[in-house]
XYZ file of N, CA and C in Angstrom:
477
model
N 115.279 108.578 112.310
C 114.585 108.715 111.036
C 115.454 108.086 109.950
N 114.945 107.075 109.257
C 115.742 106.441 108.212
C 115.947 107.374 107.022
N 117.089 107.273 106.424
C 117.409 108.073 105.249
C 117.172 107.230 104.004
N 116.408 107.729 103.071
C 116.127 107.016 101.842
C 116.630 107.823 100.663
N 117.136 107.131 99.675
C 117.557 107.819 98.459
C 116.310 108.166 97.647
N 116.482 109.001 96.668
C 115.358 109.374 95.804
C 114.818 108.135 95.094
N 115.698 107.216 94.722
C 115.278 105.981 94.063
C 114.398 105.153 94.994
N 114.806 105.014 96.263
C 114.023 104.229 97.218
C 112.655 104.858 97.445
N 112.609 106.184 97.545
C 111.319 106.859 97.713
C 110.447 106.653 96.478
N 111.052 106.690 95.306
C 110.301 106.492 94.055
C 109.726 105.083 94.007
N 110.539 104.082 94.354
C 110.066 102.700 94.309
C 108.931 102.497 95.298
N 109.071 103.013 96.507
C 108.027 102.874 97.518
C 106.759 103.600 97.059
N 106.927 104.793 96.515
C 105.780 105.556 96.021
C 105.083 104.867 94.865
N 105.856 104.237 93.969
C 105.270 103.506 92.853
C 104.458 102.317 93.346
N 104.975 101.598 94.332
C 104.244 100.447 94.880
C 102.915 100.900 95.490
N 102.939 102.013 96.189
C 101.700 102.537 96.772
C 100.719 102.977 95.682
N 101.218 103.627 94.663
C 100.370 104.079 93.569
C 99.713 102.898 92.868
N 100.503 101.885 92.553
C 99.964 100.698 91.890
C 98.929 100.025 92.791
N 99.221 99.933 94.071
C 98.280 99.322 95.018
C 96.947 100.073 95.041
N 97.000 101.387 95.142
C 95.770 102.184 95.198
C 94.971 102.077 93.896
N 95.637 102.148 92.757
C 94.945 102.023 91.476
C 94.349 100.629 91.317
N 95.069 99.625 91.777
C 94.584 98.251 91.690
C 93.396 98.030 92.611
N 93.453 98.601 93.794
C 92.331 98.508 94.722
C 91.080 99.132 94.103
N 91.239 100.280 93.475
C 90.117 100.950 92.812
C 89.544 100.093 91.688
N 90.424 99.571 90.827
C 89.946 98.810 89.670
C 89.320 97.473 90.074
N 89.847 96.817 91.104
C 89.240 95.550 91.541
C 87.893 95.792 92.220
N 87.771 96.890 92.944
C 86.471 97.236 93.547
C 85.451 97.529 92.452
N 85.861 98.256 91.440
C 84.987 98.543 90.301
C 84.578 97.247 89.601
N 85.522 96.327 89.423
C 85.232 95.029 88.809
C 84.183 94.279 89.629
N 84.368 94.270 90.954
C 83.438 93.547 91.825
C 82.034 94.157 91.760
N 81.942 95.464 91.706
C 80.643 96.120 91.592
C 79.976 95.833 90.249
N 80.774 95.851 89.198
C 80.222 95.645 87.854
C 79.851 94.181 87.608
N 80.722 93.255 88.027
C 80.525 91.830 87.736
C 79.791 91.071 88.836
N 79.676 91.683 90.015
C 79.029 91.072 91.184
C 79.684 89.756 91.598
N 81.012 89.711 91.518
C 81.801 88.552 91.958
C 83.239 88.999 92.152
N 83.994 88.186 92.882
C 85.403 88.491 93.065
C 86.160 88.216 91.772
N 87.245 88.921 91.596
C 88.042 88.770 90.389
C 88.884 87.492 90.483
N 88.947 86.745 89.405
C 89.745 85.521 89.344
C 91.216 85.888 89.171
N 92.126 85.022 89.603
C 93.556 85.343 89.484
C 94.005 85.663 88.060
N 93.509 84.920 87.074
C 93.914 85.172 85.690
C 93.408 86.530 85.209
N 92.190 86.890 85.579
C 91.642 88.199 85.215
C 92.398 89.314 85.925
N 92.788 89.075 87.182
C 93.580 90.068 87.924
C 94.930 90.279 87.260
N 95.559 89.202 86.823
C 96.846 89.323 86.127
C 96.694 90.133 84.851
N 95.624 89.900 84.117
C 95.368 90.655 82.894
C 95.132 92.129 83.198
N 94.372 92.413 84.251
C 94.108 93.789 84.652
C 95.410 94.514 85.013
N 96.271 93.848 85.805
C 97.549 94.448 86.203
C 98.439 94.656 84.988
N 98.502 93.663 84.113
C 99.336 93.761 82.920
C 98.911 94.945 82.053
N 97.614 95.110 81.847
C 97.114 96.248 81.061
C 97.419 97.572 81.744
N 97.270 97.603 83.065
C 97.537 98.825 83.821
C 99.011 99.230 83.702
N 99.909 98.250 83.757
C 101.338 98.541 83.632
C 101.698 98.953 82.202
N 101.077 98.298 81.221
C 101.392 98.620 79.828
C 100.956 100.034 79.457
N 99.909 100.515 80.100
C 99.486 101.898 79.868
C 100.596 102.885 80.209
N 101.484 102.499 81.134
C 102.575 103.371 81.573
C 103.922 102.936 81.000
N 103.951 102.293 79.853
C 105.187 101.716 79.324
C 106.279 102.739 79.038
N 105.928 103.994 78.777
C 106.945 105.001 78.484
C 107.451 105.709 79.729
N 106.794 105.500 80.834
C 107.230 106.025 82.125
C 106.778 105.042 83.189
N 107.397 103.841 83.192
C 106.851 102.745 84.012
C 107.001 102.971 85.512
N 106.109 102.309 86.237
C 106.253 102.250 87.686
C 107.314 101.195 87.993
N 108.138 101.463 89.002
C 109.177 100.508 89.384
C 108.577 99.464 90.311
N 107.916 98.489 89.704
C 107.299 97.411 90.463
C 107.234 96.173 89.583
N 107.378 95.019 90.184
C 107.285 93.743 89.466
C 106.220 92.897 90.150
N 104.953 93.091 89.800
C 103.871 92.388 90.499
C 103.870 90.883 90.261
N 103.341 90.180 91.241
C 103.105 88.739 91.139
C 101.664 88.483 91.539
N 101.048 87.550 90.866
C 99.681 87.155 91.182
C 99.703 85.665 91.494
N 99.113 85.309 92.615
C 98.999 83.896 92.996
C 97.618 83.681 93.580
N 96.996 82.597 93.209
C 95.674 82.311 93.742
C 95.141 80.999 93.207
N 93.931 80.692 93.610
C 93.243 79.496 93.135
C 92.110 79.921 92.221
N 92.014 79.274 91.060
C 90.909 79.616 90.159
C 89.632 78.919 90.604
N 88.587 79.016 89.802
C 87.293 78.463 90.202
C 87.310 76.946 90.367
N 88.293 76.262 89.789
C 88.424 74.806 89.930
C 89.425 74.424 91.020
N 89.838 75.397 91.849
C 90.859 75.214 92.884
C 92.204 74.786 92.309
N 92.484 75.210 91.101
C 93.770 74.972 90.466
C 94.671 76.168 90.747
N 95.906 75.920 91.185
C 96.805 77.050 91.471
C 97.137 77.840 90.200
N 97.234 79.150 90.381
C 97.611 80.042 89.286
C 98.687 80.975 89.812
N 99.827 81.029 89.133
C 100.898 81.963 89.497
C 101.350 82.692 88.239
N 101.660 83.964 88.417
C 102.057 84.805 87.300
C 102.929 85.935 87.833
N 103.947 86.305 87.087
C 104.739 87.483 87.436
C 104.826 88.377 86.209
N 105.147 89.643 86.441
C 105.216 90.616 85.355
C 106.449 91.493 85.509
N 106.895 92.050 84.397
C 107.971 93.022 84.462
C 107.368 94.423 84.575
N 108.207 95.434 84.432
C 107.770 96.811 84.641
C 106.680 97.272 83.679
N 106.653 96.698 82.475
C 105.661 97.152 81.491
C 104.529 96.145 81.293
N 104.420 95.166 82.182
C 103.274 94.276 82.162
C 103.417 93.006 81.354
N 104.609 92.714 80.824
C 104.800 91.443 80.111
C 104.742 90.320 81.139
N 103.803 89.400 80.950
C 103.596 88.383 81.977
C 104.373 87.108 81.704
N 104.605 86.370 82.778
C 105.270 85.081 82.753
C 104.391 84.132 83.558
N 103.822 83.141 82.885
C 102.915 82.197 83.535
C 103.467 80.784 83.345
N 104.428 80.385 84.191
C 105.069 79.085 83.981
C 104.259 77.888 84.478
N 103.357 78.081 85.432
C 102.573 76.974 85.935
C 103.102 76.322 87.192
N 104.380 76.551 87.535
C 104.907 75.931 88.751
C 105.340 76.959 89.791
N 106.234 77.870 89.450
C 106.648 78.919 90.376
C 107.128 80.136 89.602
N 107.079 81.283 90.266
C 107.602 82.519 89.691
C 108.472 83.198 90.738
N 109.414 83.996 90.268
C 110.277 84.757 91.161
C 110.395 86.174 90.620
N 110.849 87.083 91.446
C 111.041 88.450 91.010
C 111.888 89.202 92.006
N 112.349 90.364 91.610
C 113.135 91.199 92.509
C 114.606 91.223 92.145
N 115.389 91.833 93.021
C 116.807 92.020 92.720
C 117.602 90.730 92.758
N 117.127 89.728 93.473
C 117.887 88.468 93.547
C 117.192 87.355 92.762
N 116.506 87.694 91.680
C 115.734 86.688 90.951
C 116.598 85.569 90.376
N 117.835 85.867 89.985
C 118.706 84.809 89.457
C 118.996 83.766 90.527
N 119.287 84.208 91.738
C 119.530 83.280 92.842
C 118.262 82.496 93.172
N 117.132 83.182 93.128
C 115.870 82.523 93.436
C 115.559 81.425 92.418
N 115.765 81.700 91.134
C 115.502 80.681 90.116
C 116.355 79.443 90.357
N 117.623 79.646 90.611
C 118.511 78.503 90.840
C 118.091 77.659 92.028
N 117.764 78.326 93.131
C 117.350 77.598 94.334
C 116.000 76.911 94.123
N 115.060 77.604 93.475
C 113.742 76.999 93.224
C 113.857 75.758 92.345
N 114.653 75.863 91.307
C 114.807 74.721 90.406
C 115.442 73.523 91.094
N 116.291 73.768 92.090
C 116.935 72.645 92.766
C 116.112 72.085 93.923
N 115.267 72.889 94.579
C 114.550 72.412 95.761
C 113.063 72.120 95.537
N 112.431 72.810 94.598
C 110.987 72.662 94.421
C 110.647 71.362 93.701
N 109.595 70.702 94.164
C 109.055 69.497 93.532
C 107.543 69.650 93.424
N 106.920 69.041 92.428
C 105.456 69.125 92.331
C 104.775 68.413 93.505
N 103.586 68.860 93.844
C 102.717 68.221 94.854
C 103.327 68.151 96.248
N 104.016 69.209 96.675
C 104.542 69.261 98.043
C 103.397 69.508 99.021
N 103.481 68.914 100.192
C 102.522 69.194 101.263
C 102.767 70.619 101.765
N 101.816 71.178 102.494
C 101.896 72.587 102.926
C 103.155 72.863 103.745
N 103.467 72.038 104.710
C 104.650 72.278 105.552
C 105.944 72.113 104.762
N 105.984 71.123 103.867
C 107.173 70.931 103.020
C 107.342 72.109 102.066
N 106.236 72.607 101.545
C 106.291 73.764 100.651
C 106.786 74.996 101.403
N 106.286 75.197 102.619
C 106.756 76.326 103.423
C 108.258 76.205 103.687
N 108.706 75.028 104.035
C 110.141 74.822 104.302
C 110.976 75.076 103.047
N 110.502 74.606 101.911
C 111.212 74.831 100.646
C 111.284 76.319 100.324
N 110.147 77.010 100.425
C 110.121 78.450 100.152
C 111.044 79.188 101.102
N 111.017 78.810 102.373
C 111.866 79.472 103.374
C 113.339 79.290 103.045
N 113.739 78.072 102.693
C 115.138 77.811 102.357
C 115.562 78.582 101.110
N 114.687 78.622 100.115
C 114.982 79.359 98.879
C 115.161 80.842 99.177
N 114.212 81.423 99.921
C 114.277 82.858 100.208
C 115.487 83.223 101.055
N 115.726 82.481 102.117
C 116.837 82.818 103.002
C 118.184 82.650 102.301
N 118.336 81.600 101.513
C 119.595 81.409 100.787
C 119.814 82.531 99.775
N 118.764 82.949 99.101
C 118.896 84.004 98.097
C 119.070 85.380 98.726
N 118.385 85.636 99.845
C 118.533 86.923 100.525
C 119.960 87.117 101.025
N 120.615 86.044 101.417
C 121.996 86.146 101.891
C 122.964 86.517 100.781
N 122.589 86.292 99.535
C 123.479 86.566 98.404
C 123.264 87.942 97.782
N 122.271 88.683 98.248
C 121.932 89.963 97.620
C 121.666 91.009 98.690
N 122.534 92.015 98.754
C 122.412 93.024 99.810
C 121.211 93.949 99.619
N 120.621 94.000 98.443
C 119.474 94.879 98.197
C 118.127 94.235 98.508
N 118.145 92.961 98.882
C 116.889 92.224 99.035
C 116.161 92.467 100.339
N 116.786 93.041 101.307
C 116.080 93.315 102.549
C 116.461 92.383 103.676
N 115.699 92.465 104.739
C 116.035 91.767 105.973
C 115.095 90.629 106.301
N 114.287 90.221 105.379
C 113.361 89.131 105.659
C 112.367 88.991 104.529
N 111.375 88.162 104.783
C 110.364 87.904 103.752
C 109.067 87.495 104.420
N 107.994 87.587 103.673
C 106.689 87.109 104.113
C 106.297 85.958 103.206
N 105.994 84.823 103.804
C 105.578 83.643 103.048
C 104.083 83.447 103.273
N 103.326 83.404 102.192
C 101.887 83.190 102.270
C 101.538 81.926 101.495
N 100.950 80.974 102.180
C 100.489 79.736 101.551
C 98.989 79.846 101.338
N 98.551 79.695 100.096
C 97.135 79.768 99.753
C 96.645 78.347 99.524
N 95.735 77.911 100.381
C 95.170 76.575 100.271
C 93.675 76.668 100.009
N 93.055 75.562 99.685
C 91.643 75.542 99.339
C 90.773 76.096 100.463
N 91.111 75.772 101.718
C 90.255 76.144 102.837
C 90.823 77.232 103.738
N 92.084 77.652 103.527
C 92.660 78.685 104.388
C 93.876 79.326 103.729
N 94.279 80.453 104.309
C 95.481 81.169 103.897
C 96.345 81.344 105.131
N 97.611 80.924 105.033
C 98.528 81.006 106.166
C 99.684 81.925 105.781
N 99.957 82.917 106.630
C 101.049 83.862 106.394
C 102.040 83.781 107.537
N 103.320 83.686 107.194
C 104.391 83.635 108.192
C 105.509 84.575 107.783
N 106.171 85.131 108.784
C 107.286 86.056 108.551
C 108.612 85.306 108.712
N 109.561 85.609 107.829
C 110.917 85.071 107.930
C 111.851 86.231 108.234
N 112.763 86.015 109.143
C 113.775 87.030 109.421
C 115.109 86.559 108.857
N 115.765 87.442 108.132
C 117.073 87.142 107.562
C 118.122 87.913 108.339
N 119.329 87.888 107.848
C 120.409 88.596 108.538
C 120.099 90.084 108.632
N 120.622 90.730 109.642
C 120.313 92.132 109.905
C 121.523 93.066 109.714
N 122.491 92.659 108.904
C 123.671 93.522 108.734
C 123.617 94.367 107.495
């Protein structure tokens, strides 16, 4: 049985709470609007939901990625109280965000093919995970394309 600190249990519980509330609100949106929620609208919904809890925030840093109605990529990240960051190229978050920014800025280029993008993301994540002991033992990379979504697991060091 793994031992978790109170902080780890709180963070995990906050992620579950945000997920459940978000699932409820997106289902309500779909019923009311009779369409799926667009990435920009989802980011706004999450930002408002987090700002409602600004005096007792959930310990989560959500990211939204998707294709809008014109198949244009949309990426956005938020802090604990819902302040969004919409740079247009890439977003990072988590305990090793400084390492991630440095690696992304040096390896990422516009208009990468799917396999090149996966390789770039993998190199960025693995290099940054090695520099931060709180980041975990791996990552999930999801590529969202016009006609499909591909998800792959990365394994990092296990010490």
